[in-house]
Short mmCIF file of C-alpha atoms and ligand atoms in Angstrom, two decimals:
data_model
loop_
_atom_site.label_atom_id
_atom_site.label_comp_id
_atom_site.label_asym_id
_atom_site.label_seq_id
_atom_site.Cartn_x
_atom_site.Cartn_y
_atom_site.Cartn_z
CA MET A 1 -4.39 -34.79 17.97
CA SER A 2 -4.24 -31.19 16.68
CA GLU A 3 -3.45 -28.42 19.18
CA THR A 4 -6.32 -26.54 20.86
CA VAL A 5 -6.74 -23.70 23.35
CA LYS A 6 -9.25 -23.67 26.18
CA LEU A 7 -11.26 -20.64 27.29
CA ILE A 8 -13.20 -20.47 30.54
CA VAL A 9 -16.32 -18.27 30.13
CA ASP A 10 -18.80 -17.94 33.00
CA GLY A 11 -17.29 -21.01 34.59
CA ARG A 12 -17.68 -23.15 31.47
CA GLU A 13 -14.75 -24.48 29.46
CA PHE A 14 -14.66 -24.01 25.68
CA GLU A 15 -12.04 -25.43 23.33
CA TYR A 16 -10.92 -23.95 20.03
CA PRO A 17 -8.62 -25.37 17.34
CA VAL A 18 -5.16 -23.88 16.75
CA ILE A 19 -4.29 -23.07 13.13
CA VAL A 20 -0.56 -23.31 12.36
CA GLY A 21 0.84 -21.51 9.29
CA SER A 22 3.67 -22.72 7.03
CA GLU A 23 6.11 -20.48 8.94
CA GLY A 24 4.94 -21.72 12.33
CA GLU A 25 2.66 -18.76 13.17
CA ARG A 26 -0.24 -19.87 15.35
CA ALA A 27 -3.81 -18.61 15.79
CA PHE A 28 -6.82 -20.06 17.50
CA ASP A 29 -9.90 -20.19 15.33
CA ILE A 30 -12.76 -18.41 17.15
CA SER A 31 -15.39 -18.73 14.40
CA ARG A 32 -17.65 -20.59 16.88
CA LEU A 33 -16.98 -18.23 19.80
CA ARG A 34 -20.14 -16.08 19.77
CA ASN A 35 -22.49 -18.95 19.09
CA GLU A 36 -21.01 -20.96 21.97
CA THR A 37 -20.17 -18.28 24.55
CA GLY A 38 -22.29 -15.27 23.56
CA MET A 39 -19.08 -13.20 23.63
CA ILE A 40 -17.02 -11.60 20.88
CA THR A 41 -13.41 -10.41 20.91
CA LEU A 42 -12.44 -6.74 20.73
CA ASP A 43 -9.14 -5.71 19.12
CA SER A 44 -9.03 -2.05 18.08
CA GLY A 45 -6.87 -1.72 14.95
CA TYR A 46 -6.80 -5.52 14.56
CA GLY A 47 -3.22 -5.74 15.86
CA ASN A 48 -3.88 -9.21 17.29
CA THR A 49 -6.53 -10.43 14.87
CA GLY A 50 -5.99 -12.47 11.72
CA SER A 51 -8.57 -11.74 9.02
CA CYS A 52 -7.62 -14.65 6.76
CA CYS A 53 -5.10 -17.30 5.87
CA SER A 54 -2.97 -16.15 2.94
CA ALA A 55 -0.17 -17.67 0.84
CA ILE A 56 0.96 -14.45 -0.82
CA THR A 57 3.36 -12.55 1.49
CA PHE A 58 5.12 -13.48 4.70
CA ILE A 59 6.38 -10.87 7.17
CA ASP A 60 8.27 -11.54 10.39
CA GLY A 61 8.14 -8.14 12.07
CA GLU A 62 10.47 -9.12 14.89
CA LYS A 63 13.18 -10.42 12.56
CA GLY A 64 12.59 -7.90 9.75
CA ILE A 65 11.77 -10.59 7.18
CA LEU A 66 9.65 -9.98 4.05
CA ARG A 67 9.04 -12.63 1.35
CA TYR A 68 6.70 -12.63 -1.65
CA ARG A 69 5.50 -16.20 -2.32
CA GLY A 70 8.53 -17.47 -0.36
CA TYR A 71 11.14 -15.40 -2.19
CA PRO A 72 13.12 -13.02 0.09
CA ILE A 73 12.54 -9.38 -0.82
CA GLU A 74 16.33 -8.87 -0.95
CA GLN A 75 16.65 -11.45 -3.77
CA LEU A 76 13.74 -10.02 -5.73
CA ALA A 77 15.10 -6.49 -5.29
CA GLU A 78 18.49 -7.65 -6.57
CA ASN A 79 17.37 -9.86 -9.48
CA SER A 80 13.77 -9.27 -10.51
CA THR A 81 11.72 -6.65 -12.34
CA PHE A 82 8.38 -5.19 -11.32
CA VAL A 83 6.53 -7.05 -14.11
CA GLU A 84 8.11 -10.37 -13.08
CA THR A 85 7.32 -9.69 -9.41
CA ALA A 86 3.72 -8.81 -10.31
CA TYR A 87 3.44 -12.13 -12.16
CA LEU A 88 4.88 -13.96 -9.14
CA LEU A 89 2.36 -12.38 -6.76
CA LEU A 90 -0.57 -13.12 -9.06
CA HIS A 91 0.40 -16.66 -10.05
CA ASN A 92 2.43 -17.95 -7.07
CA GLU A 93 5.39 -18.87 -9.31
CA LEU A 94 8.14 -16.94 -11.08
CA PRO A 95 7.25 -16.94 -14.81
CA THR A 96 9.09 -18.94 -17.45
CA ALA A 97 10.51 -16.86 -20.31
CA ASP A 98 7.40 -17.61 -22.41
CA GLU A 99 5.00 -16.80 -19.57
CA LEU A 100 6.81 -13.52 -18.95
CA ALA A 101 6.65 -12.64 -22.66
CA VAL A 102 2.89 -13.32 -22.78
CA PHE A 103 2.31 -11.29 -19.60
CA SER A 104 4.43 -8.39 -20.87
CA ARG A 105 2.57 -8.36 -24.17
CA ARG A 106 -0.73 -8.37 -22.29
CA LEU A 107 0.38 -5.41 -20.20
CA ASN A 108 1.55 -3.47 -23.23
CA SER A 109 -1.55 -4.18 -25.29
CA SER A 110 -3.79 -2.90 -22.45
CA SER A 111 -1.84 0.23 -21.61
CA LEU A 112 -4.24 2.67 -23.30
CA ILE A 113 -7.36 4.03 -21.65
CA HIS A 114 -10.56 4.82 -23.58
CA GLU A 115 -10.18 8.15 -25.39
CA ASP A 116 -13.37 9.44 -23.74
CA MET A 117 -11.66 8.92 -20.37
CA ARG A 118 -8.81 11.14 -21.47
CA HIS A 119 -11.26 14.06 -21.50
CA PHE A 120 -12.09 13.48 -17.81
CA PHE A 121 -8.74 14.99 -16.87
CA GLY A 122 -9.89 18.37 -18.19
CA ALA A 123 -12.69 18.39 -15.62
CA PHE A 124 -10.31 18.26 -12.66
CA PRO A 125 -8.85 21.49 -11.27
CA ASN A 126 -5.12 21.81 -12.03
CA LYS A 127 -4.25 21.44 -8.36
CA ALA A 128 -6.30 18.27 -7.88
CA HIS A 129 -4.21 15.71 -5.97
CA PRO A 130 -3.33 12.86 -8.36
CA MET A 131 -4.40 10.27 -5.76
CA GLY A 132 -7.94 11.68 -5.94
CA ILE A 133 -7.78 11.59 -9.73
CA LEU A 134 -6.39 8.04 -9.69
CA SER A 135 -9.11 6.62 -7.42
CA THR A 136 -11.80 8.37 -9.49
CA MET A 137 -10.42 7.25 -12.83
CA VAL A 138 -9.88 3.66 -11.70
CA ALA A 139 -13.49 3.43 -10.50
CA SER A 140 -14.56 4.91 -13.88
CA LEU A 141 -12.80 2.06 -15.72
CA SER A 142 -15.83 -0.05 -14.76
CA ALA A 143 -17.96 2.08 -17.11
CA PHE A 144 -15.63 1.62 -20.06
CA TYR A 145 -14.46 -1.93 -19.45
CA PRO A 146 -17.54 -3.70 -18.05
CA LEU A 147 -16.81 -7.15 -16.67
CA PRO A 148 -19.02 -10.23 -17.20
CA ASP A 149 -20.87 -11.42 -14.08
CA GLU A 150 -19.02 -14.73 -14.20
CA LEU A 151 -15.28 -14.23 -14.74
CA ASP A 152 -13.44 -17.11 -16.38
CA LEU A 153 -9.68 -17.37 -15.85
CA SER A 154 -8.86 -15.67 -19.14
CA ALA A 155 -11.15 -12.69 -18.39
CA GLU A 156 -9.63 -12.45 -14.90
CA GLU A 157 -6.09 -12.50 -16.28
CA GLN A 158 -6.99 -9.82 -18.85
CA PHE A 159 -8.62 -7.35 -16.48
CA MET A 160 -5.77 -7.76 -13.99
CA ALA A 161 -3.27 -6.92 -16.72
CA ASN A 162 -5.50 -4.02 -17.79
CA LEU A 163 -5.50 -2.59 -14.27
CA ILE A 164 -1.76 -3.00 -13.69
CA SER A 165 -1.13 -1.28 -17.02
CA GLN A 166 -3.84 1.38 -17.06
CA VAL A 167 -3.09 2.59 -13.50
CA ARG A 168 0.36 3.55 -14.78
CA THR A 169 -1.13 5.38 -17.79
CA ILE A 170 -3.70 7.23 -15.68
CA ALA A 171 -0.94 8.28 -13.27
CA ALA A 172 1.24 9.70 -16.05
CA PHE A 173 -1.74 11.43 -17.69
CA SER A 174 -2.72 13.04 -14.38
CA TYR A 175 0.81 14.43 -14.05
CA LYS A 176 0.73 15.86 -17.58
CA LYS A 177 -2.63 17.44 -16.76
CA SER A 178 -1.20 19.08 -13.65
CA ILE A 179 1.61 20.74 -15.65
CA GLY A 180 -0.58 21.68 -18.61
CA GLU A 181 1.26 19.49 -21.10
CA PRO A 182 -0.32 17.17 -23.67
CA VAL A 183 -0.32 13.53 -22.63
CA MET A 184 2.30 11.15 -24.02
CA TYR A 185 0.85 7.82 -25.10
CA PRO A 186 2.41 4.51 -24.12
CA SER A 187 4.71 2.94 -26.72
CA ILE A 188 4.67 -0.73 -27.75
CA LYS A 189 8.47 -0.47 -28.01
CA LEU A 190 9.03 0.33 -24.32
CA LYS A 191 8.90 -1.88 -21.23
CA TYR A 192 6.66 -1.14 -18.25
CA VAL A 193 8.87 1.26 -16.29
CA GLU A 194 10.40 2.85 -19.40
CA ASN A 195 6.90 3.57 -20.67
CA PHE A 196 5.95 5.17 -17.36
CA LEU A 197 9.01 7.43 -17.30
CA ASN A 198 8.54 8.35 -20.95
CA MET A 199 4.84 9.16 -20.46
CA MET A 200 5.79 11.29 -17.45
CA PHE A 201 8.79 13.22 -18.74
CA ALA A 202 8.86 13.14 -22.55
CA SER A 203 6.82 15.57 -24.63
CA PRO A 204 6.16 16.15 -28.34
CA VAL A 205 9.09 18.55 -28.31
CA ASN A 206 11.35 16.86 -25.78
CA ASN A 207 12.87 13.37 -25.98
CA TYR A 208 13.38 11.89 -22.52
CA HIS A 209 16.67 10.03 -21.98
CA LEU A 210 15.90 6.68 -20.36
CA ASP A 211 18.78 6.42 -17.88
CA PRO A 212 19.32 2.76 -16.87
CA ASP A 213 20.07 3.76 -13.25
CA ILE A 214 16.80 5.69 -13.01
CA ILE A 215 14.86 2.84 -14.61
CA GLN A 216 16.45 0.47 -12.09
CA ALA A 217 15.55 2.79 -9.19
CA VAL A 218 11.88 2.87 -10.25
CA GLU A 219 11.87 -0.92 -10.81
CA LEU A 220 13.22 -1.32 -7.28
CA PHE A 221 10.69 1.11 -5.83
CA LEU A 222 7.77 -0.75 -7.45
CA ILE A 223 9.08 -4.21 -6.46
CA LEU A 224 9.43 -3.13 -2.82
CA HIS A 225 5.88 -1.71 -2.77
CA ALA A 226 4.20 -4.60 -4.59
CA ASP A 227 2.64 -6.24 -1.52
CA HIS A 228 2.73 -6.27 2.25
CA GLU A 229 0.13 -8.84 3.43
CA GLN A 230 -2.86 -7.47 5.37
CA ASN A 231 -1.90 -3.76 5.47
CA CYS A 232 -4.62 -1.13 5.68
CA SER A 233 -5.21 -0.81 1.91
CA ALA A 234 -5.00 -4.56 1.19
CA SER A 235 -7.50 -5.19 3.99
CA THR A 236 -9.71 -2.49 2.46
CA VAL A 237 -9.56 -4.31 -0.88
CA ARG A 238 -10.50 -7.59 0.83
CA MET A 239 -13.33 -5.89 2.75
CA ALA A 240 -14.76 -4.12 -0.33
CA GLY A 241 -14.20 -7.19 -2.52
CA SER A 242 -16.02 -9.45 -0.04
CA SER A 243 -19.34 -7.86 -1.07
CA GLN A 244 -18.50 -8.88 -4.66
CA ALA A 245 -18.33 -5.21 -5.64
CA ASN A 246 -16.94 -4.35 -9.07
CA ILE A 247 -13.18 -4.98 -8.98
CA TYR A 248 -12.37 -1.53 -10.36
CA SER A 249 -14.26 0.10 -7.47
CA VAL A 250 -12.57 -2.32 -5.07
CA ILE A 251 -9.12 -1.23 -6.25
CA SER A 252 -10.29 2.39 -6.12
CA ALA A 253 -11.12 1.79 -2.43
CA GLY A 254 -7.60 0.46 -1.88
CA ILE A 255 -6.16 3.60 -3.51
CA SER A 256 -8.24 5.77 -1.19
CA ALA A 257 -7.08 3.90 1.93
CA LEU A 258 -3.46 4.11 0.80
CA TRP A 259 -3.67 7.92 0.47
CA GLY A 260 -3.64 8.51 4.25
CA PRO A 261 -0.41 9.90 5.81
CA ARG A 262 -0.33 7.02 8.31
CA HIS A 263 -0.11 4.62 5.35
CA GLY A 264 1.04 5.30 1.80
CA GLY A 265 0.85 9.06 2.16
CA ALA A 266 3.84 8.90 4.54
CA ASN A 267 6.43 9.00 1.73
CA GLN A 268 5.27 12.48 0.74
CA ALA A 269 5.06 13.49 4.43
CA VAL A 270 8.68 12.38 4.98
CA ILE A 271 9.98 14.72 2.29
CA HIS A 272 7.95 17.63 3.69
CA MET A 273 9.39 16.81 7.14
CA LEU A 274 12.96 16.71 5.80
CA GLU A 275 12.42 19.94 3.91
CA SER A 276 11.09 21.72 6.98
CA ILE A 277 14.17 20.60 8.93
CA HIS A 278 16.41 21.70 6.04
CA ALA A 279 14.66 25.09 5.85
CA SER A 280 15.08 25.60 9.62
CA GLY A 281 18.83 25.02 9.22
CA GLY A 282 18.59 22.52 12.05
CA ASP A 283 19.73 18.93 12.27
CA GLY A 284 16.37 17.54 13.25
CA ARG A 285 16.93 17.20 17.00
CA GLU A 286 14.24 19.80 17.73
CA PHE A 287 11.86 17.95 15.42
CA ILE A 288 12.62 14.67 17.17
CA ALA A 289 11.95 16.32 20.52
CA ARG A 290 8.53 17.41 19.26
CA ALA A 291 7.78 13.95 17.84
CA LYS A 292 8.43 12.46 21.29
CA GLN A 293 5.93 14.67 23.10
CA ARG A 294 2.86 12.58 23.92
CA ASP A 295 0.41 15.43 23.29
CA SER A 296 2.02 16.67 20.08
CA LYS A 297 0.52 15.74 16.73
CA THR A 298 4.06 15.63 15.32
CA ARG A 299 5.38 12.22 14.41
CA LEU A 300 8.69 11.20 12.93
CA MET A 301 7.28 10.34 9.53
CA GLY A 302 8.74 7.23 7.92
CA PHE A 303 9.38 5.77 11.38
CA GLY A 304 7.37 3.08 13.14
CA HIS A 305 5.29 0.25 11.85
CA ARG A 306 2.37 -1.80 13.08
CA VAL A 307 4.20 -5.06 12.25
CA TYR A 308 7.94 -4.36 11.97
CA LYS A 309 9.41 -3.98 15.47
CA ASN A 310 12.82 -4.12 13.83
CA PHE A 311 14.20 -2.55 10.67
CA ASP A 312 11.78 -2.68 7.74
CA PRO A 313 13.92 -4.69 5.25
CA ARG A 314 12.67 -2.43 2.47
CA ALA A 315 14.10 0.62 4.25
CA LYS A 316 17.54 -0.99 4.30
CA ILE A 317 17.36 -1.74 0.56
CA LEU A 318 16.11 1.77 -0.28
CA LYS A 319 18.79 3.39 1.88
CA ALA A 320 21.48 1.54 -0.11
CA ALA A 321 19.77 2.53 -3.37
CA CYS A 322 19.78 6.17 -2.24
CA HIS A 323 23.53 6.02 -1.67
CA LYS A 324 24.00 4.58 -5.20
CA LEU A 325 21.66 6.97 -7.00
CA LEU A 326 22.76 10.09 -5.15
CA ASN A 327 26.40 9.37 -6.04
CA LYS A 328 25.51 9.74 -9.72
CA PRO A 329 26.90 12.93 -11.26
CA GLY A 330 24.22 15.56 -11.56
CA ILE A 331 21.99 13.96 -8.92
CA SER A 332 22.27 15.32 -5.43
CA ASN A 333 19.89 15.72 -2.59
CA PRO A 334 20.81 17.59 0.63
CA LEU A 335 17.81 15.98 2.29
CA PHE A 336 19.54 12.58 2.21
CA ASP A 337 22.20 13.78 4.65
CA ILE A 338 19.45 15.11 6.90
CA ALA A 339 17.66 11.76 6.71
CA LEU A 340 20.85 9.89 7.65
CA ARG A 341 21.41 12.20 10.63
CA LEU A 342 17.77 11.94 11.67
CA GLU A 343 17.91 8.14 11.55
CA GLU A 344 21.13 8.11 13.55
CA ALA A 345 19.70 10.48 16.19
CA ALA A 346 16.42 8.55 16.50
CA LEU A 347 18.10 5.15 16.71
CA SER A 348 20.23 6.34 19.61
CA ASP A 349 17.20 7.74 21.45
CA SER A 350 15.54 5.52 24.05
CA TYR A 351 12.07 6.88 23.14
CA PHE A 352 12.27 5.22 19.71
CA LEU A 353 14.21 2.16 20.80
CA GLU A 354 11.81 1.38 23.69
CA ARG A 355 8.87 1.58 21.27
CA ASN A 356 10.66 -0.38 18.52
CA LEU A 357 10.31 2.52 16.13
CA TYR A 358 12.62 1.99 13.15
CA PRO A 359 12.69 3.46 9.62
CA ASN A 360 9.96 1.97 7.44
CA VAL A 361 9.62 1.75 3.67
CA ASP A 362 8.60 5.41 3.44
CA PHE A 363 11.62 6.90 5.16
CA TYR A 364 13.98 6.63 2.18
CA SER A 365 11.59 5.96 -0.71
CA GLY A 366 10.69 9.62 -1.16
CA LEU A 367 14.36 10.56 -1.49
CA ILE A 368 14.71 8.24 -4.46
CA LEU A 369 11.61 9.68 -6.13
CA LYS A 370 12.77 13.23 -5.46
CA ALA A 371 16.20 12.41 -6.93
CA ILE A 372 14.57 11.34 -10.20
CA GLU A 373 12.36 14.44 -10.14
CA ILE A 374 9.03 12.72 -9.52
CA PRO A 375 6.83 15.52 -8.11
CA TYR A 376 5.90 15.12 -4.44
CA ASP A 377 2.20 14.59 -4.87
CA MET A 378 2.97 11.72 -7.24
CA PHE A 379 4.91 9.81 -4.55
CA THR A 380 1.89 7.96 -3.18
CA VAL A 381 0.66 7.42 -6.74
CA LEU A 382 3.83 5.44 -7.43
CA PHE A 383 3.22 3.50 -4.24
CA ALA A 384 -0.26 2.71 -5.61
CA ILE A 385 1.13 1.63 -9.00
CA GLY A 386 3.46 -0.74 -7.15
CA ARG A 387 0.75 -2.07 -4.85
CA VAL A 388 -1.87 -2.93 -7.52
CA PRO A 389 -0.49 -6.48 -8.13
CA GLY A 390 -0.59 -7.09 -4.38
CA TRP A 391 -4.15 -5.86 -4.05
CA LEU A 392 -5.23 -7.97 -7.04
CA SER A 393 -3.48 -11.04 -5.58
CA HIS A 394 -5.38 -10.65 -2.30
CA TRP A 395 -8.66 -10.11 -4.13
CA ARG A 396 -8.03 -13.21 -6.32
CA GLU A 397 -7.02 -15.35 -3.31
CA MET A 398 -10.17 -14.31 -1.45
CA VAL A 399 -12.75 -14.74 -4.24
CA HIS A 400 -11.39 -18.19 -5.11
CA GLU A 401 -11.51 -19.36 -1.51
CA GLU A 402 -14.10 -22.09 -0.98
CA GLY A 403 -17.24 -20.46 0.55
CA PHE A 404 -15.67 -17.03 1.18
CA LYS A 405 -17.95 -14.81 3.24
CA ILE A 406 -18.79 -11.10 3.20
CA SER A 407 -16.62 -9.36 5.80
CA ARG A 408 -18.80 -8.03 8.60
CA PRO A 409 -17.04 -7.33 11.94
CA ARG A 410 -19.06 -7.07 15.17
CA GLN A 411 -18.93 -4.27 17.76
CA ILE A 412 -19.53 -3.54 21.42
CA TYR A 413 -22.32 -0.93 21.61
CA THR A 414 -21.62 1.92 24.06
CA GLY A 415 -24.35 4.36 23.07
CA ALA A 416 -27.65 5.37 24.72
CA VAL A 417 -29.83 2.57 26.11
CA GLU A 418 -33.49 2.34 25.02
CA ARG A 419 -35.49 5.58 25.37
CA ASN A 420 -38.82 6.85 24.00
CA TYR A 421 -39.43 9.39 21.24
CA LEU A 422 -40.28 12.93 22.44
CA PRO A 423 -42.36 15.32 20.29
CA VAL A 424 -40.32 18.42 19.45
CA GLU A 425 -42.43 20.70 21.71
CA GLN A 426 -41.50 18.54 24.71
CA ARG A 427 -37.75 18.65 24.01
CA ASP A 428 -35.57 21.11 25.81
CA LYS A 429 -31.95 21.22 26.85
CA VAL A 430 -32.88 20.40 30.48
CA THR A 431 -34.16 16.94 29.54
CA ARG A 432 -30.83 16.10 27.91
C1 LIG B 1 3.17 1.94 5.56
O1 LIG B 1 0.85 -1.96 7.43
C2 LIG B 1 1.71 -1.94 6.46
O2 LIG B 1 2.26 -2.91 6.09
C3 LIG B 1 1.92 -0.55 5.86
C4 LIG B 1 3.08 -0.46 4.87
C5 LIG B 1 2.77 -1.21 3.58
O3 LIG B 1 3.73 -1.57 2.87
O4 LIG B 1 1.57 -1.36 3.26
O5 LIG B 1 4.27 -0.98 5.44
C6 LIG B 1 3.33 0.97 4.43
O6 LIG B 1 2.08 2.43 5.76
C7 LIG B 1 4.36 2.22 6.48
C8 LIG B 1 4.00 3.21 7.64
C9 LIG B 1 4.05 4.64 7.11
N1 LIG B 1 3.56 5.59 8.11
C10 LIG B 1 4.42 6.46 8.73
O7 LIG B 1 5.64 6.46 8.58
C11 LIG B 1 3.70 7.46 9.64
C12 LIG B 1 4.49 7.58 10.96
N2 LIG B 1 4.29 6.31 11.69
C13 LIG B 1 3.25 6.27 12.69
O8 LIG B 1 2.09 7.01 12.37
C14 LIG B 1 3.02 4.87 13.25
O9 LIG B 1 4.24 4.36 13.55
C15 LIG B 1 2.23 3.86 12.43
C16 LIG B 1 0.87 4.36 12.07
C17 LIG B 1 2.97 3.48 11.20
C18 LIG B 1 2.08 2.60 13.28
O10 LIG B 1 1.38 2.97 14.40
P1 LIG B 1 1.09 1.90 15.58
O11 LIG B 1 1.80 0.63 15.37
O12 LIG B 1 -0.39 1.86 15.73
O13 LIG B 1 1.79 2.55 16.79
P2 LIG B 1 1.04 3.41 17.83
O14 LIG B 1 0.33 4.52 17.13
O15 LIG B 1 0.26 2.49 18.72
O16 LIG B 1 2.28 4.05 18.64
C19 LIG B 1 2.93 3.32 19.67
C20 LIG B 1 3.78 4.36 20.39
C21 LIG B 1 2.98 5.62 20.74
O17 LIG B 1 3.63 6.23 21.84
P3 LIG B 1 3.10 5.90 23.37
O18 LIG B 1 1.61 6.07 23.33
O19 LIG B 1 3.55 4.48 23.61
O20 LIG B 1 3.82 6.92 24.22
O21 LIG B 1 4.82 4.80 19.50
C22 LIG B 1 4.62 6.18 19.22
C23 LIG B 1 3.18 6.51 19.56
O22 LIG B 1 3.05 7.88 19.86
N3 LIG B 1 4.89 6.35 17.80
C24 LIG B 1 5.59 7.37 17.29
C25 LIG B 1 5.68 7.11 15.93
N4 LIG B 1 5.02 5.96 15.63
C26 LIG B 1 4.54 5.50 16.80
N5 LIG B 1 6.14 8.46 17.89
C27 LIG B 1 6.79 9.32 17.06
N6 LIG B 1 6.92 9.14 15.72
C28 LIG B 1 6.38 8.05 15.12
N7 LIG B 1 6.51 7.86 13.82
#
């Protein structure tokens, strides 16, 4: 007999089945609730509400566990590459050598964007934020790479590879646009991350040295950002995809959701926070005091998480990577010391401990990007490049689910009750 929960509504007892996940998480399925009881649930921010069952990523926020398709993030960070991790997320298995070679070739062969799209960049003002350019250009891919109504597996595989590859090209092109340099095209000779770095930093008159430590740091950054179950942007992708909207516009919606400072925009906000502390000559205690004031808009950026009530395992990995990268000759970053002091001060402060506010993925990630001279407003763009395989995996899992429905939450209405129309000559402030 499978487990159930009982609800008493208006004196009547209702029973609902309990769903148990492969890691023992439990939920009671309320899909019959409104029809049977006339009531709905209300859960602002969905902190207690599961939107789906998913086999892609597992997070245990209390224990600080993160696994992609069952593989601990620490092992993937240590041994994998972004392309291999993207394959794992999309296909549920680590690729064989042949599968990886086919996938890599697919990515490389689809790394160009239509030449007419290249001219779009000239229409953006120089100071346009690259996240706005990225979401616009990704949505525009639908005009240049129209998809058939019915996608067979091969077409699905191809457009997913296109997106993973072209997002990287669009990102690099938008950077070149912002500095007034000609774009650098992707090279068939370079791997995914090498191509990105070369497109970003090489020029027709400047060869860019592909430093293995810097390549490794970007690989690590992208692996750690590749997925994170039902986060705000992945849920946006599922919501937009549930109407069977064009996949390019669905991913563009995910990019837009990620841009917010509460979500992917936090990595850029962390660096600005550290720089303001550095400029003030302080050690961050005054900033922490402000972040603790209930009425202040100040928050300790890079701290706190809706799910992790312990260390974000990605923050631990990135902190170690910062130590390694910043010990390289010629790479230094005074902000790292400030970050270490800030973390130490916050984690000995009851305000943060009582609220389970620990460093999240964004607290150290920006320091790595700054150390390899990625410009600040490209930080969230790199987060987006990393997250595309995760978004596509969620989209694929949803659209292949038997009888998947359009997402359409309910609400509790709190507005005006019924009233009659008044002709404009009868309206005055008194009647309001
Ligand atoms: C990402 O969901 C994901 O998985 C996202 C992500 C991914 O990989 O996709 O992990 C990536 O988005 C990481 C989060 C990056 N954002 C930031 O670093 C911005 C700073 N963090 C906060 O804005 C906040 O912690 C959130 C938005 C991340 C989480 O907010 P919650 O869980 O809704 O917490 P809350 O707003 O309900 O706050 C609970 C309490 C409040 O205080 P009280 O009302 O109890 O007095 O904690 C306080 C908040 O004021 N609080 C903070 C704080 N975060 C929460 N106080 C100071 N500084 C902070 N950072």
